[in-house]
mmCIF file of C-alpha atoms and ligand atoms in Angstrom:
data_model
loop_
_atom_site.group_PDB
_atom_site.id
_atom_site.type_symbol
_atom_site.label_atom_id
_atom_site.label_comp_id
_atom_site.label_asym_id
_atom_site.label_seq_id
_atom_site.Cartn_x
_atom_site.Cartn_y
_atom_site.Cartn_z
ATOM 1 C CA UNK A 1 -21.185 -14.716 -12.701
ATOM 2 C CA UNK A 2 -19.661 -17.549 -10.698
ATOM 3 C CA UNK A 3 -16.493 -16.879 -8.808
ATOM 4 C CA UNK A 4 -14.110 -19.158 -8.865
ATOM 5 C CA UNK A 5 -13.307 -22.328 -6.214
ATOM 6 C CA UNK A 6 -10.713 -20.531 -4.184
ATOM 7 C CA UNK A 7 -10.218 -21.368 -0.443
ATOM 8 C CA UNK A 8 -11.096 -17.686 0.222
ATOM 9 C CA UNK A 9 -10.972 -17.708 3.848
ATOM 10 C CA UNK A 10 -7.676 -18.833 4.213
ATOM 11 C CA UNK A 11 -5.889 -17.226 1.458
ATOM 12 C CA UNK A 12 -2.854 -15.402 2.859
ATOM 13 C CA UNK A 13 -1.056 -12.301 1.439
ATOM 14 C CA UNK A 14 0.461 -13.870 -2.094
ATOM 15 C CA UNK A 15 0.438 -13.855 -5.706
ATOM 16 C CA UNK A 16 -2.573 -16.169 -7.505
ATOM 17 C CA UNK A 17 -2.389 -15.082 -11.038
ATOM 18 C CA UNK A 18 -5.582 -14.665 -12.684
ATOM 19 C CA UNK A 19 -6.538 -14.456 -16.203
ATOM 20 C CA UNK A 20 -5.865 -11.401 -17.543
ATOM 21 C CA UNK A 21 -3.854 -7.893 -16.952
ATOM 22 C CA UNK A 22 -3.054 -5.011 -18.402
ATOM 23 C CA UNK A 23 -0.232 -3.809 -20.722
ATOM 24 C CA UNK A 24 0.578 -0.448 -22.225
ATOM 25 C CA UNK A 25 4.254 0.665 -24.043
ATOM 26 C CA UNK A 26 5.874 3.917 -24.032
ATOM 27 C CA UNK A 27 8.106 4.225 -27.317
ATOM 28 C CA UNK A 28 9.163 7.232 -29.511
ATOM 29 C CA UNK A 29 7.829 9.566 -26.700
ATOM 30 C CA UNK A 30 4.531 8.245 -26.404
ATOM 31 C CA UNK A 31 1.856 5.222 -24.780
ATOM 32 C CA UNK A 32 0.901 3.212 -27.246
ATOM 33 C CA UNK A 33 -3.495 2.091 -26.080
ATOM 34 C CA UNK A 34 -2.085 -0.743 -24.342
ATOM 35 C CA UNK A 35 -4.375 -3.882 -24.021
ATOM 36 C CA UNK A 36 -5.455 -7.120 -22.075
ATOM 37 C CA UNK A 37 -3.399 -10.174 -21.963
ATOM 38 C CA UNK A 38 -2.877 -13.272 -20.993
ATOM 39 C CA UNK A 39 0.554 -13.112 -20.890
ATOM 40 C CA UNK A 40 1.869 -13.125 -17.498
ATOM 41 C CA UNK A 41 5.597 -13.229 -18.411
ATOM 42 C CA UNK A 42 7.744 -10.395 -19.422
ATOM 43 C CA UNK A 43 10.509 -10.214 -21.836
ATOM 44 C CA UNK A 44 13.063 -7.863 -21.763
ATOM 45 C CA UNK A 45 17.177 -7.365 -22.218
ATOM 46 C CA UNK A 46 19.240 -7.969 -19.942
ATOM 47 C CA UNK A 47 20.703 -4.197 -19.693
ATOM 48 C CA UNK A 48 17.202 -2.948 -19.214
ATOM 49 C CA UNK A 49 17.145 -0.041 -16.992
ATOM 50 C CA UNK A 50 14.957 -1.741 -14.160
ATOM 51 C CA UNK A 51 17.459 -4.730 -14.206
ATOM 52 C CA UNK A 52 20.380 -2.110 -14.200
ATOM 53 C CA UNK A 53 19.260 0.642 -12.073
ATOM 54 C CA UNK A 54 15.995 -0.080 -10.699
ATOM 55 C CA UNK A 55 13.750 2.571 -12.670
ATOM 56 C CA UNK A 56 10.373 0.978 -11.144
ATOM 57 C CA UNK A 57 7.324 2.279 -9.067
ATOM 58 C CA UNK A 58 4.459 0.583 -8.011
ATOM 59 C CA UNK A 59 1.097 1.305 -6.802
ATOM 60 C CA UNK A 60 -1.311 -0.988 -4.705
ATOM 61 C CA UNK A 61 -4.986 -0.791 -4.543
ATOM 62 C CA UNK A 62 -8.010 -3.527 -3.776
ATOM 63 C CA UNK A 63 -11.415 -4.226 -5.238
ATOM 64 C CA UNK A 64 -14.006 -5.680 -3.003
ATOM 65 C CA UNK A 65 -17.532 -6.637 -3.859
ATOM 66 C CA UNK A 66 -20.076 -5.021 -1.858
ATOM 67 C CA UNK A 67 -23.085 -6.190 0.203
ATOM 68 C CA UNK A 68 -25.253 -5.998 -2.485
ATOM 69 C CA UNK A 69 -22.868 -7.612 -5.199
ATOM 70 C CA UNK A 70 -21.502 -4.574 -6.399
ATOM 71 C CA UNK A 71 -17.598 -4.543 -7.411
ATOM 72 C CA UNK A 72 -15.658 -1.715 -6.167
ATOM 73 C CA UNK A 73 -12.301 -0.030 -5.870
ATOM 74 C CA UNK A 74 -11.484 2.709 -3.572
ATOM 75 C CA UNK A 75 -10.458 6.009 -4.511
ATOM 76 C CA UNK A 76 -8.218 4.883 -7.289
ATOM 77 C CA UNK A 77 -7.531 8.259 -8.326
ATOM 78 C CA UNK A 78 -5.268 8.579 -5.550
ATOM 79 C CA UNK A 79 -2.927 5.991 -6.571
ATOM 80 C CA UNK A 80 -3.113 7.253 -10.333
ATOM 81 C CA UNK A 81 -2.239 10.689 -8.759
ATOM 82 C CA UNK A 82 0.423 9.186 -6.819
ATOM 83 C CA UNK A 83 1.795 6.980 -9.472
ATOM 84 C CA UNK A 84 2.031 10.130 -11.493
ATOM 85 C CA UNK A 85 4.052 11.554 -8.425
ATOM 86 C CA UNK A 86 6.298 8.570 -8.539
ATOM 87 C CA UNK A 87 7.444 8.610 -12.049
ATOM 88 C CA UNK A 88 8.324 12.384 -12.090
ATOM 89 C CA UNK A 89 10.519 11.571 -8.934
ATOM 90 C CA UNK A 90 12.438 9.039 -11.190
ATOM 91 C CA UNK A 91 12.088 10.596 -14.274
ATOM 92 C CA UNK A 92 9.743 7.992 -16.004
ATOM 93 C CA UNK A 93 7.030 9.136 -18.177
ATOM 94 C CA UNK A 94 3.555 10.109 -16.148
ATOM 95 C CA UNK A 95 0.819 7.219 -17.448
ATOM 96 C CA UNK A 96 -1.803 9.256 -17.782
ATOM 97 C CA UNK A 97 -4.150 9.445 -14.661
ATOM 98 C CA UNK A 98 -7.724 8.847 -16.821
ATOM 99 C CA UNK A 99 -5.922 5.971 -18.633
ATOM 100 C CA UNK A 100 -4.389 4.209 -15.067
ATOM 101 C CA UNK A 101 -8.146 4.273 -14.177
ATOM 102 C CA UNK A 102 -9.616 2.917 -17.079
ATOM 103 C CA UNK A 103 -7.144 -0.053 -17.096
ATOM 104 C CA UNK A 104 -8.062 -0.808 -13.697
ATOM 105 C CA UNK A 105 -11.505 -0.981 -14.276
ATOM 106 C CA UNK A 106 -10.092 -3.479 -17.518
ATOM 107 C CA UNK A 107 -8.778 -5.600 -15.615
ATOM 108 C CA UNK A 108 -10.903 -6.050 -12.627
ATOM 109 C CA UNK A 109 -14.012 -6.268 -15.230
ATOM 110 C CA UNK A 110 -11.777 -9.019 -17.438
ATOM 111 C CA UNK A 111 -10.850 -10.693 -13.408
ATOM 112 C CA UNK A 112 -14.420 -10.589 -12.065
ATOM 113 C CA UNK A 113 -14.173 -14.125 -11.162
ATOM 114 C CA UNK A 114 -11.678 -13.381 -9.119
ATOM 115 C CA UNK A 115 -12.809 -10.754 -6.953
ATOM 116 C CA UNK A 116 -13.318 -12.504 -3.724
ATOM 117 C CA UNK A 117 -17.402 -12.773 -2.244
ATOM 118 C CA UNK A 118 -18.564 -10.045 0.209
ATOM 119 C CA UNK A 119 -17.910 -11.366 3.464
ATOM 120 C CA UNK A 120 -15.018 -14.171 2.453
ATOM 121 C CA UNK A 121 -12.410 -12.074 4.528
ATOM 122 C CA UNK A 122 -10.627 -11.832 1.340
ATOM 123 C CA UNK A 123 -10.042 -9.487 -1.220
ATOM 124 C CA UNK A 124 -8.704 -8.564 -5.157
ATOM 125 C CA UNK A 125 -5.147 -6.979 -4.895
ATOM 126 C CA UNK A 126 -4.483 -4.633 -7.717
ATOM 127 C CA UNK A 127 -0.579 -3.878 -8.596
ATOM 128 C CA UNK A 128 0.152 -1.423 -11.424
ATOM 129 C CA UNK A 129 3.493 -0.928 -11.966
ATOM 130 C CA UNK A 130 6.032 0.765 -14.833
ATOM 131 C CA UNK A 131 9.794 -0.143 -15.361
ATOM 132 C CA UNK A 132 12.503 0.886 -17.839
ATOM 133 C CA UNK A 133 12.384 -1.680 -20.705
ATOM 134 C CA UNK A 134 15.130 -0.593 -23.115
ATOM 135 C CA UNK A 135 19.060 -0.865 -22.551
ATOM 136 C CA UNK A 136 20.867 1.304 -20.626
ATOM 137 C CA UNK A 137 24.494 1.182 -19.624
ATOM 138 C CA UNK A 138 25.257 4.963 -18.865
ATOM 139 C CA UNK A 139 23.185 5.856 -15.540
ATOM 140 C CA UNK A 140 20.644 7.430 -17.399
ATOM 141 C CA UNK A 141 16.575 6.922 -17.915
ATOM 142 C CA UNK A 142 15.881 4.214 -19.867
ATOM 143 C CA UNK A 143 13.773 5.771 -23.315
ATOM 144 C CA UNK A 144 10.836 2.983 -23.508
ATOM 145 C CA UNK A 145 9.255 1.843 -20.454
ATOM 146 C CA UNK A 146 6.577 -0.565 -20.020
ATOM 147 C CA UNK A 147 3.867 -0.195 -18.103
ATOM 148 C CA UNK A 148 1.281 -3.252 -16.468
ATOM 149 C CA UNK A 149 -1.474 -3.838 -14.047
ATOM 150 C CA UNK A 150 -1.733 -7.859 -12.933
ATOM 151 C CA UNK A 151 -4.020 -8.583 -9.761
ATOM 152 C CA UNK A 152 -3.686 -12.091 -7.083
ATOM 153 C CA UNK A 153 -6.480 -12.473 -4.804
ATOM 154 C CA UNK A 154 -5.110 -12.185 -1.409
ATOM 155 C CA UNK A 155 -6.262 -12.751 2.616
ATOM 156 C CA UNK A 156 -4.374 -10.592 5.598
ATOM 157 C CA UNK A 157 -0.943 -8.953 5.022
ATOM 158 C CA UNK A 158 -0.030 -10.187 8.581
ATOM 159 C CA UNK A 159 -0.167 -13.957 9.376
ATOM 160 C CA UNK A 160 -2.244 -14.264 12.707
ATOM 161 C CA UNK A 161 -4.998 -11.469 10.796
ATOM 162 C CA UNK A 162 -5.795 -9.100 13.487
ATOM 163 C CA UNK A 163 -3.681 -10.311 16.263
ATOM 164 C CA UNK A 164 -1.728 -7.593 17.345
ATOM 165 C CA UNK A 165 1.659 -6.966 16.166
ATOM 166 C CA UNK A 166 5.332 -7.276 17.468
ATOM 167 C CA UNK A 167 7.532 -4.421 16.516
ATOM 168 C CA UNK A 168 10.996 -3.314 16.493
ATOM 169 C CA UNK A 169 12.774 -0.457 16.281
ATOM 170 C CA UNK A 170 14.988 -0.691 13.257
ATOM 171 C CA UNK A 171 18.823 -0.006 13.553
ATOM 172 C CA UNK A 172 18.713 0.695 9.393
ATOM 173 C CA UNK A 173 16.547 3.382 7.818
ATOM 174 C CA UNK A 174 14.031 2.872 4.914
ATOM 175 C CA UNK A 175 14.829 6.424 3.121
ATOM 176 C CA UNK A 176 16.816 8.720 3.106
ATOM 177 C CA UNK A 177 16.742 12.482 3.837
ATOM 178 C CA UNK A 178 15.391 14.466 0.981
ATOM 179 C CA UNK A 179 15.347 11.079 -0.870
ATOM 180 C CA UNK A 180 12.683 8.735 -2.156
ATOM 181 C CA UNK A 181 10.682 7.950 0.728
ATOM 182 C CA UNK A 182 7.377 9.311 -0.034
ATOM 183 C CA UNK A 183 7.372 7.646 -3.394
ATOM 184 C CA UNK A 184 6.565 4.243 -4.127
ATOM 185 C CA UNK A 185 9.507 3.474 -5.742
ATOM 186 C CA UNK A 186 10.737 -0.272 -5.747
ATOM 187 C CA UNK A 187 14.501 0.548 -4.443
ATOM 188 C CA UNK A 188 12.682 1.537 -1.176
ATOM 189 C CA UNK A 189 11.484 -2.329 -0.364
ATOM 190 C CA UNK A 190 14.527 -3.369 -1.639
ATOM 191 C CA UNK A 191 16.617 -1.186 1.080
ATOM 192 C CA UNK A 192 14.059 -2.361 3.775
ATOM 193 C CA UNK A 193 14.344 -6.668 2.701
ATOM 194 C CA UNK A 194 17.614 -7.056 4.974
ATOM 195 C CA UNK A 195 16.178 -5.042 8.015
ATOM 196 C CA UNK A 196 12.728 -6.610 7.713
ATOM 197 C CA UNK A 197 14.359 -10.274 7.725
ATOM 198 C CA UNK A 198 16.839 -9.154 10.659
ATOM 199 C CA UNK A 199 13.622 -8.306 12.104
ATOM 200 C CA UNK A 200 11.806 -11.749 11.789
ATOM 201 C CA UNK A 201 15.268 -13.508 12.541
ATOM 202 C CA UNK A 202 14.994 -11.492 15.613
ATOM 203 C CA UNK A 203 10.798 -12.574 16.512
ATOM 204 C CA UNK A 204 9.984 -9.216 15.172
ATOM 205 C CA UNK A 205 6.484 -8.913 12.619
ATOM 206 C CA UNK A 206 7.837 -5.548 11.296
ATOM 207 C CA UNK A 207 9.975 -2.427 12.302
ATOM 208 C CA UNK A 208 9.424 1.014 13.142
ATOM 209 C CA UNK A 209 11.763 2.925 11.005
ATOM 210 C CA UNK A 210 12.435 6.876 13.081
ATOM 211 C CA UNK A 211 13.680 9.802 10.454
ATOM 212 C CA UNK A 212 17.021 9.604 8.883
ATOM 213 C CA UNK A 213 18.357 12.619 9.858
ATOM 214 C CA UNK A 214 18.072 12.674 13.807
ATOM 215 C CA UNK A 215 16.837 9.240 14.561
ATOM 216 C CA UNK A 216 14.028 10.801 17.217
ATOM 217 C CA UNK A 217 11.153 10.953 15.473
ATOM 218 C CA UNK A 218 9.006 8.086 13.975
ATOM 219 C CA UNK A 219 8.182 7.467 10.474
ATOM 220 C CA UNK A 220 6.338 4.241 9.371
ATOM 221 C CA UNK A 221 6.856 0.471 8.695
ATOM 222 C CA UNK A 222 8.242 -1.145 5.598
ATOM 223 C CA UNK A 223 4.824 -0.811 4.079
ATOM 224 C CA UNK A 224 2.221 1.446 6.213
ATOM 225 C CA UNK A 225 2.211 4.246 8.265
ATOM 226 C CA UNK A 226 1.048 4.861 11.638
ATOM 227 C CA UNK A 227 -1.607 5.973 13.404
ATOM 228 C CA UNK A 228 -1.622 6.499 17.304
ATOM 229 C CA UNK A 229 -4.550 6.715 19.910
ATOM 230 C CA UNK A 230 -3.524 9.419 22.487
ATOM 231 C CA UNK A 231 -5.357 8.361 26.504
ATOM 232 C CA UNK A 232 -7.713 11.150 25.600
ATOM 233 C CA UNK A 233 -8.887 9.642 21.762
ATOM 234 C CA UNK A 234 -7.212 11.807 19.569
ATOM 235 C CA UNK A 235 -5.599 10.351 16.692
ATOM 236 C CA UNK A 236 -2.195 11.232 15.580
ATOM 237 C CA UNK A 237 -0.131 10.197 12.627
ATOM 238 C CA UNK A 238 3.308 11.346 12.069
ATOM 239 C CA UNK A 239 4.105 13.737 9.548
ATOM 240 C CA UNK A 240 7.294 13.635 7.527
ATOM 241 C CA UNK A 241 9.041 14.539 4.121
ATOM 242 C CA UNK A 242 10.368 10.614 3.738
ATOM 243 C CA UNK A 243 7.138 8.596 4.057
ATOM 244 C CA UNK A 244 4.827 7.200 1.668
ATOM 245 C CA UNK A 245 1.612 9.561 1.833
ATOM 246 C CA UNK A 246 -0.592 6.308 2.714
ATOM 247 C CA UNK A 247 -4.281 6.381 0.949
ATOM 248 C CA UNK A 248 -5.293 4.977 4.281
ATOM 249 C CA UNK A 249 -4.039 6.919 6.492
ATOM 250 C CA UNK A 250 -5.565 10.166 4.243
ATOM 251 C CA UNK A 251 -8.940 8.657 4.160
ATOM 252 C CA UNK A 252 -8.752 7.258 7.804
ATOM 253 C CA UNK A 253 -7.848 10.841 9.523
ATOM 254 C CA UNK A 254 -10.736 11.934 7.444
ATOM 255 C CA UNK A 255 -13.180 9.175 8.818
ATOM 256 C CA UNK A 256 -12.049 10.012 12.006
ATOM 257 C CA UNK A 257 -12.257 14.141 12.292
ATOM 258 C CA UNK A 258 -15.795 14.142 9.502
ATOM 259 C CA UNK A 259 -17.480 10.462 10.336
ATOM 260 C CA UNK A 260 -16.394 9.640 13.705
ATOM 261 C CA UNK A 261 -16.011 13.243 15.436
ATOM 262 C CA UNK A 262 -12.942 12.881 16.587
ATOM 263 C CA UNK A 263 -9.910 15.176 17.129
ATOM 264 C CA UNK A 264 -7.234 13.877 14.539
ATOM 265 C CA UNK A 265 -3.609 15.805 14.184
ATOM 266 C CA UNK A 266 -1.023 14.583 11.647
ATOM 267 C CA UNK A 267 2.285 16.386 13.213
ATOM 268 C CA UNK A 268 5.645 15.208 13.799
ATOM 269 C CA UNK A 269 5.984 12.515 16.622
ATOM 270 C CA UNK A 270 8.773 11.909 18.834
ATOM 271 C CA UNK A 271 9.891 8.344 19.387
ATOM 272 C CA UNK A 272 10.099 9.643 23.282
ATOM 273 C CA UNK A 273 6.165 10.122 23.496
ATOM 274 C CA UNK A 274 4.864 6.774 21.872
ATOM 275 C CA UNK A 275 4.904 5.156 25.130
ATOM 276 C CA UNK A 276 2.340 7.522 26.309
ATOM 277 C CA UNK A 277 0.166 6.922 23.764
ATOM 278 C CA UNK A 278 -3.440 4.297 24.357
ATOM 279 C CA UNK A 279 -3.566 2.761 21.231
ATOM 280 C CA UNK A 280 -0.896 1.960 18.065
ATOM 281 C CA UNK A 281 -2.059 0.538 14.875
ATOM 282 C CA UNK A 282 -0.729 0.188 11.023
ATOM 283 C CA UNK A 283 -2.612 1.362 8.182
ATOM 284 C CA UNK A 284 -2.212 0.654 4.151
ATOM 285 C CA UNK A 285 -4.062 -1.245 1.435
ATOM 286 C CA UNK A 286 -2.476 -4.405 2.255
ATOM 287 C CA UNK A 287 -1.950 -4.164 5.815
ATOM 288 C CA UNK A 288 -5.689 -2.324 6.120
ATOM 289 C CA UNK A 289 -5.159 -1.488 10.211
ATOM 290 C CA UNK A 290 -3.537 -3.714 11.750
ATOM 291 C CA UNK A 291 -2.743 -3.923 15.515
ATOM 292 C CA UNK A 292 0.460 -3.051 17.117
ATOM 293 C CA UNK A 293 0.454 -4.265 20.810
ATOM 294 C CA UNK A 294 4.450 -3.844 21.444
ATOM 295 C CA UNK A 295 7.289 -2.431 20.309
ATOM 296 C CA UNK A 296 10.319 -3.203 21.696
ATOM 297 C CA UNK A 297 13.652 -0.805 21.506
ATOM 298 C CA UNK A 298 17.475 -0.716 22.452
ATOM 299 C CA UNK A 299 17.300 -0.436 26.432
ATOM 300 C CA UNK A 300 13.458 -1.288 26.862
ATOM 301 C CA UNK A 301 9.455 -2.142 25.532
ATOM 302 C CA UNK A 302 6.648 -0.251 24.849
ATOM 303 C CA UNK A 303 3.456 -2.096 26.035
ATOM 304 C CA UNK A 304 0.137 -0.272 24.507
ATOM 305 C CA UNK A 305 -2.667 -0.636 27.170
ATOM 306 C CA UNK A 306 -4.561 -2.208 24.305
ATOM 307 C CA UNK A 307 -2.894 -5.172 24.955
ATOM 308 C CA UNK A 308 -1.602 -8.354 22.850
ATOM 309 C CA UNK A 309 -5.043 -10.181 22.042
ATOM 310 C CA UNK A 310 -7.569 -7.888 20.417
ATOM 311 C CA UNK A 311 -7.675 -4.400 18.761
ATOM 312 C CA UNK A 312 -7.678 -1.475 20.844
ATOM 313 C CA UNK A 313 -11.327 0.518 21.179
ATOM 314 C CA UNK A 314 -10.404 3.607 18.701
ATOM 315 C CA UNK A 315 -8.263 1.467 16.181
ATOM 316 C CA UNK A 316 -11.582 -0.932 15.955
ATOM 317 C CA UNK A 317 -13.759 1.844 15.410
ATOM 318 C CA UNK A 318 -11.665 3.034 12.854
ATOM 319 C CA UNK A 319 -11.610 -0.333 11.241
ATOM 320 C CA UNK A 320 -14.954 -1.203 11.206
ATOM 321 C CA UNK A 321 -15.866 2.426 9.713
ATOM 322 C CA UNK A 322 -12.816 1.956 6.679
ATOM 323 C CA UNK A 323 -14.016 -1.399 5.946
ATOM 324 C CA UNK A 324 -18.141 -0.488 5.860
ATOM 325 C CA UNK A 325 -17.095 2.005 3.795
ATOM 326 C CA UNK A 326 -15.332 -0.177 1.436
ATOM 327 C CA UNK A 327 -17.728 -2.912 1.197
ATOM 328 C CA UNK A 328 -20.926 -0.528 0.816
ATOM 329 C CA UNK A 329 -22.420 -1.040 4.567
ATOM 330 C CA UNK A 330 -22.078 2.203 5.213
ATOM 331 C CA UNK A 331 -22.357 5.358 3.293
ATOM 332 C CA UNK A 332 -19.051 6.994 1.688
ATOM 333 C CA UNK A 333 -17.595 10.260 1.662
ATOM 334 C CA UNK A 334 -18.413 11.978 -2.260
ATOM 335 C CA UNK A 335 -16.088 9.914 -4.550
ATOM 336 C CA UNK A 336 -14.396 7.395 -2.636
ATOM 337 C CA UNK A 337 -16.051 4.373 -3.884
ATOM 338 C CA UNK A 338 -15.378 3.853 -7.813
ATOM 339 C CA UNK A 339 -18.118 1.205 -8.945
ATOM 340 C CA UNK A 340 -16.896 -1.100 -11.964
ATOM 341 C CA UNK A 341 -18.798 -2.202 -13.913
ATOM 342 C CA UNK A 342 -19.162 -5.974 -14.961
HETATM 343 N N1 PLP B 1 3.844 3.058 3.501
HETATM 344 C C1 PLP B 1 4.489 2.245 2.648
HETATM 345 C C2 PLP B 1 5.970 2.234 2.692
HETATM 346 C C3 PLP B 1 3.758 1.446 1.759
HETATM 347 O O1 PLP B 1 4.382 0.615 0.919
HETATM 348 C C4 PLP B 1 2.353 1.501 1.769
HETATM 349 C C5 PLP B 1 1.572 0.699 0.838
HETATM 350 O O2 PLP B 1 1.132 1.149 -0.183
HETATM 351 C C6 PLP B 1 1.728 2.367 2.670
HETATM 352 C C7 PLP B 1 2.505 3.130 3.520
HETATM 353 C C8 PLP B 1 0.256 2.470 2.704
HETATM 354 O O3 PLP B 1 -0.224 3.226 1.627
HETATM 355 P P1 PLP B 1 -1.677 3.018 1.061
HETATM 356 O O4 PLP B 1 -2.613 3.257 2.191
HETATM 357 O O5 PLP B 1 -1.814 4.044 0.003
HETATM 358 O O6 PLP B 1 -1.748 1.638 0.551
HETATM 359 C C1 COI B 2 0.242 -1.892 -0.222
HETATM 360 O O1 COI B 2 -0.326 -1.798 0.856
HETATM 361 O O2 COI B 2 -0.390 -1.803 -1.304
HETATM 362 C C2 COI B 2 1.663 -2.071 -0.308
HETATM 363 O O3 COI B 2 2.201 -1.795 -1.330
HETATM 364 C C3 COI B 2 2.352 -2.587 0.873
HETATM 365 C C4 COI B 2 3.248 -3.736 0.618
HETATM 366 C C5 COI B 2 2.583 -4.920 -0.003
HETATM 367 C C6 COI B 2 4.502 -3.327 -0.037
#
């Protein structure tokens, strides 16, 4: 199969459409088998409940083709799971978690093309999503949803690829208490737009958003969560009731403790302590790890001994573990790797 003439080492993190996605309709209680289009546009009324009241989630996974040619996604029955998670939380109707998988293997089969070479630096981002289609006035669930999968090659999430990161300590919050923060609901990244521009207005890459409720304990970035490097190489991520549970950050602590044999503890983190910490990075499908090498705050800056040029020593072992794994260098824990097949 030939891929197609895309300037794959310099893509960036953006939308490319390709040929074909995926579309399924929920009406009269029920999916309908959904199907492949071409169709990239979307038709709707203009009281629909995602216009009116946001009723969308999203999930976000990759393919990548192997060393040997193979193409692959990585555990996708996470995201399904989590999707599933998602919906409940906004009272959509579950798309069924053996149906979310077989559409992504649809569409990355119908987008092979697109999936970008092993070693390119790029990769196939894969966004299924589900909204409220009908009319709704009343604040109430919309009654037909639609549900799609489209995927956009794309390059790094950060501009600069691996060079560490510039954070800031956000004066806003991305969730609330006992609210939607550990789903991936759309009216999350559409509370965290003005602080993420205030951020970049400011010389910032991203912010470090701490808990709602007491302001002293980190939770994660607009889109990843964190991982720290204590001076003695344990890992730590924070652990909290408003943050997305990151398929990253799940598999990484699990590289780290069963591949790597190191100590890893996912507990709750007090802003206070990060600037004891070696090593800082941020970890999601999009962002993969990347960097952090300061973070600055009200009244001071936190310089990691890692520094501001490369990747600390744990962070790129991590890295270069997650990222074997993914594109078949290196063997995989039992069911991570979900081969599609062409
Ligand atoms: N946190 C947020 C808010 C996100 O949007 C994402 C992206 O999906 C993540 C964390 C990372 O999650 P994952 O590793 O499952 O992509
Ligand atoms: C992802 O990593 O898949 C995300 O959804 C993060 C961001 C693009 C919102």
């Amino acid at each position: 199969m030939e891929k197609k003439n895309v300037d794959w080492a310099n893509l960036g993190f953006g939308y490319m459409p390709t040929e074909w996605r995926f579309v399924a309709n929920y009406r009269d209680g029920k999916w309908d088998d959904g199907e492949l289009t071409q169709d990239a546009t979307i038709t709707m009324s203009e009281c629909a409940g995602v216009l009116q009241y946001a009723q969308t989630c999203f999930e976000g996974l990759k393919a990548y083709t192997t060393e040997d040619g193979r193409i692959v996604t990585f555990r996708p029955d996470l995201n399904a799971a989590r999707m599933s998670d998602s919906c409940k939380r906004l009272e959509m109707p579950v798309f069924p978690e053996d149906k979310f998988i077989e559409a992504v293997e649809k569409v990355v089969a119908a987008n092979a093309e697109w999936v970008p070479p092993y070693g390119s630096g790029a990769t196939l981002y894969i966004r299924p999503f589900m909204f409220g289609i009908n009319p709704v006035i009343g604040v109430k669930p919309a009654t037909e949803y639609q549900f799609r999968i489209f995927c956009t090659p794309v390059g790094p999430y950060f501009k600069g690829g691996v060079k560490p990161l510039t954070l800031t300590v956000s004066d806003f919050d991305r969730a609330a208490p006992h609210g939607t923060g550990n789903i991936k609901a759309g009216l999350n990244y559409a509370m965290s737009l003005h602080p993420v521009m205030e951020a970049h207005r400011n010389g910032f890459d991203e912010n470090m958003y701490l808990d709602p409720a007491t302001r002293t304990k980190v939770e994660e970035t607009g889109g990843a969560n964190f991982l720290f490097v204590t001076k003695d190489g344990t890992v730590v991520t924070p652990q909290s009731d408003s943050i997305l549970p990151s398929i990253t950050r799940r598999s990484l602590m699990i590289v780290a403790e069963k591949v790597l044999g190191m100590k890893a503890e996912q507990r709750e983190v007090l802003f206070e302590e990060v600037k004891d910490f070696a090593e800082c990075g941020l970890c999601g499908t999009a962002a993969v790890i990347s960097p952090v090498g300061k973070i600055v705050y009200k009244g001071g800056e936190i310089c990691f001994p890692s520094g501001m040029t490369q990747m600390g020593p744990t962070i790129q072992k991590l890295y270069d573990t997650l990222t074997g794994i993914q594109m078949g260098r290196l063997e995989a824990p039992e069911g991570w790797i979900h081969e599609i097949n062409v």
